[in-house]
Structures are given as C-alpha cells and as structure tokens.
Amino acid sequence: MHSLPTLAPPVALPSVQDEVGPRGPGAIYQNSDGRFEVLALTTDPAEAAALLRRNAARWAVIVRDTLRPDGQPYPVGSVWTDSDYLIRPAHTDRDTYRSAA
C-alpha cells in the first residue's frame, strides 16, 4: 500500500509593507551599496515586474544614489533588511517635499 505524501502547511508571504519597509517617496536610506533617495514606489504587480524586468514582482521602488553626483534613477526590488538604515522618513501629503541635492 502506498501512502500519500504529506504536504507542508502553506507559508504566508511577508506583506508588501514589510518588504518595502519605510521606503516611501522622499525617504532617504543607506546601506553598504550607497545612500538612496526614494523617488517613487509602485505596488502594482504588472508595473513593478516591468520596471524590474522580471516575470513577477509585487512592488518596486525607484531610487537614486545621492552619494554619486551623476546618480541616475533606477528601480530596485530588494527587501528592507537590518542592514538598511533610514536617514530621512518618507514625506507625507502635507509635507513640503525637497529633493536631496
């Protein structure tokens, strides 16, 4: 007699907010790769996948490295980790937004 394989219980994915962390438009964060200003955030899966040139993505942020004088905006899809450090929080609708020069 053959027994059926036991399936592992489903694992819940982290929420988009958990993966993105505090990286909303206007936020500046730093890690070992540079210091980044968040220019835009999309949580539209189709748009995120297109920006990141992947088959699937749940979100993407467009950033620019503020430590590079020629820093050009580009999309990233890496999750927020303990090695990321928030320097400036994201702006809110009532804040006056100023780009970090």
Tab-separated table of C-alpha atoms in Angstrom:
chain	number	residue	atom	x	y	z
A	1	MET	CA	0.000	0.000	0.000
A	2	HIS	CA	1.292	3.426	-0.928
A	3	SER	CA	0.828	6.392	1.330
A	4	LEU	CA	0.249	9.849	0.005
A	5	PRO	CA	2.996	12.395	0.644
A	6	THR	CA	2.284	14.864	3.400
A	7	LEU	CA	2.160	18.444	2.233
A	8	ALA	CA	3.773	21.148	4.312
A	9	PRO	CA	1.392	23.807	5.570
A	10	PRO	CA	1.306	26.929	3.412
A	11	VAL	CA	3.792	29.598	4.358
A	12	ALA	CA	2.470	33.140	4.457
A	13	LEU	CA	4.437	35.635	2.397
A	14	PRO	CA	5.639	38.766	4.158
A	15	SER	CA	3.404	41.725	3.460
A	16	VAL	CA	4.416	44.227	0.801
A	17	GLN	CA	4.791	46.816	3.573
A	18	ASP	CA	7.167	44.512	5.468
A	19	GLU	CA	9.282	44.045	2.331
A	20	VAL	CA	9.295	47.720	1.348
A	21	GLY	CA	9.902	48.954	4.895
A	22	PRO	CA	9.920	52.742	5.370
A	23	ARG	CA	10.850	53.422	1.735
A	24	GLY	CA	8.117	55.768	0.605
A	25	PRO	CA	8.653	58.694	-1.777
A	26	GLY	CA	11.012	61.218	-0.217
A	27	ALA	CA	12.681	58.756	2.156
A	28	ILE	CA	16.464	58.534	2.211
A	29	TYR	CA	18.118	55.345	3.370
A	30	GLN	CA	21.636	53.980	3.406
A	31	ASN	CA	23.241	50.564	3.233
A	32	SER	CA	26.568	49.139	2.090
A	33	ASP	CA	25.681	49.887	-1.557
A	34	GLY	CA	25.116	53.643	-1.114
A	35	ARG	CA	22.724	56.309	0.123
A	36	PHE	CA	19.442	56.356	-1.728
A	37	GLU	CA	16.590	58.789	-2.123
A	38	VAL	CA	13.272	57.132	-2.939
A	39	LEU	CA	11.681	58.908	-5.875
A	40	ALA	CA	8.677	56.621	-6.379
A	41	LEU	CA	7.056	53.445	-5.094
A	42	THR	CA	4.721	51.192	-7.046
A	43	THR	CA	2.749	48.312	-5.600
A	44	ASP	CA	1.118	47.471	-8.925
A	45	PRO	CA	2.484	43.983	-9.742
A	46	ALA	CA	2.451	44.463	-13.524
A	47	GLU	CA	4.228	47.819	-13.332
A	48	ALA	CA	6.739	46.516	-10.778
A	49	ALA	CA	7.550	43.466	-12.919
A	50	ALA	CA	8.065	45.661	-15.983
A	51	LEU	CA	10.311	48.108	-14.097
A	52	LEU	CA	12.412	45.301	-12.642
A	53	ARG	CA	12.389	43.302	-15.896
A	54	ARG	CA	11.123	40.210	-14.095
A	55	ASN	CA	8.304	37.811	-14.785
A	56	ALA	CA	6.673	38.727	-11.495
A	57	ALA	CA	7.090	41.296	-8.731
A	58	ARG	CA	4.810	42.647	-6.048
A	59	TRP	CA	6.418	46.097	-5.764
A	60	ALA	CA	9.359	48.256	-6.852
A	61	VAL	CA	10.959	51.476	-5.680
A	62	ILE	CA	12.744	53.932	-7.934
A	63	VAL	CA	15.799	55.377	-6.238
A	64	ARG	CA	18.858	57.450	-6.977
A	65	ASP	CA	22.187	57.251	-5.160
A	66	THR	CA	22.717	60.636	-3.508
A	67	LEU	CA	26.429	59.937	-2.985
A	68	ARG	CA	27.028	59.946	-6.736
A	69	PRO	CA	26.942	63.338	-8.430
A	70	ASP	CA	25.764	61.638	-11.633
A	71	GLY	CA	23.322	59.314	-9.838
A	72	GLN	CA	20.557	58.348	-12.230
A	73	PRO	CA	17.203	56.949	-11.073
A	74	TYR	CA	16.765	53.197	-11.301
A	75	PRO	CA	14.320	50.611	-9.931
A	76	VAL	CA	15.124	48.214	-7.095
A	77	GLY	CA	13.195	45.308	-5.661
A	78	SER	CA	15.374	44.277	-2.734
A	79	VAL	CA	13.573	43.856	0.579
A	80	TRP	CA	14.251	46.094	3.582
A	81	THR	CA	16.728	44.427	5.944
A	82	ASP	CA	18.562	45.148	9.170
A	83	SER	CA	21.499	46.434	7.110
A	84	ASP	CA	19.339	49.290	5.743
A	85	TYR	CA	19.313	52.495	7.782
A	86	LEU	CA	16.643	55.177	7.442
A	87	ILE	CA	18.147	58.679	7.304
A	88	ARG	CA	15.026	60.674	6.403
A	89	PRO	CA	11.448	59.402	6.556
A	90	ALA	CA	9.148	59.492	3.561
A	91	HIS	CA	7.238	62.692	3.042
A	92	THR	CA	3.532	62.874	3.699
A	93	ASP	CA	0.969	64.675	1.567
A	94	ARG	CA	1.067	67.690	3.838
A	95	ASP	CA	4.881	67.897	3.873
A	96	THR	CA	6.758	70.170	1.548
A	97	TYR	CA	8.930	67.872	-0.498
A	98	ARG	CA	12.509	68.822	-1.171
A	99	SER	CA	14.865	66.627	-3.116
A	100	ALA	CA	18.219	65.852	-1.533
A	101	ALA	CA	20.787	67.536	-3.725
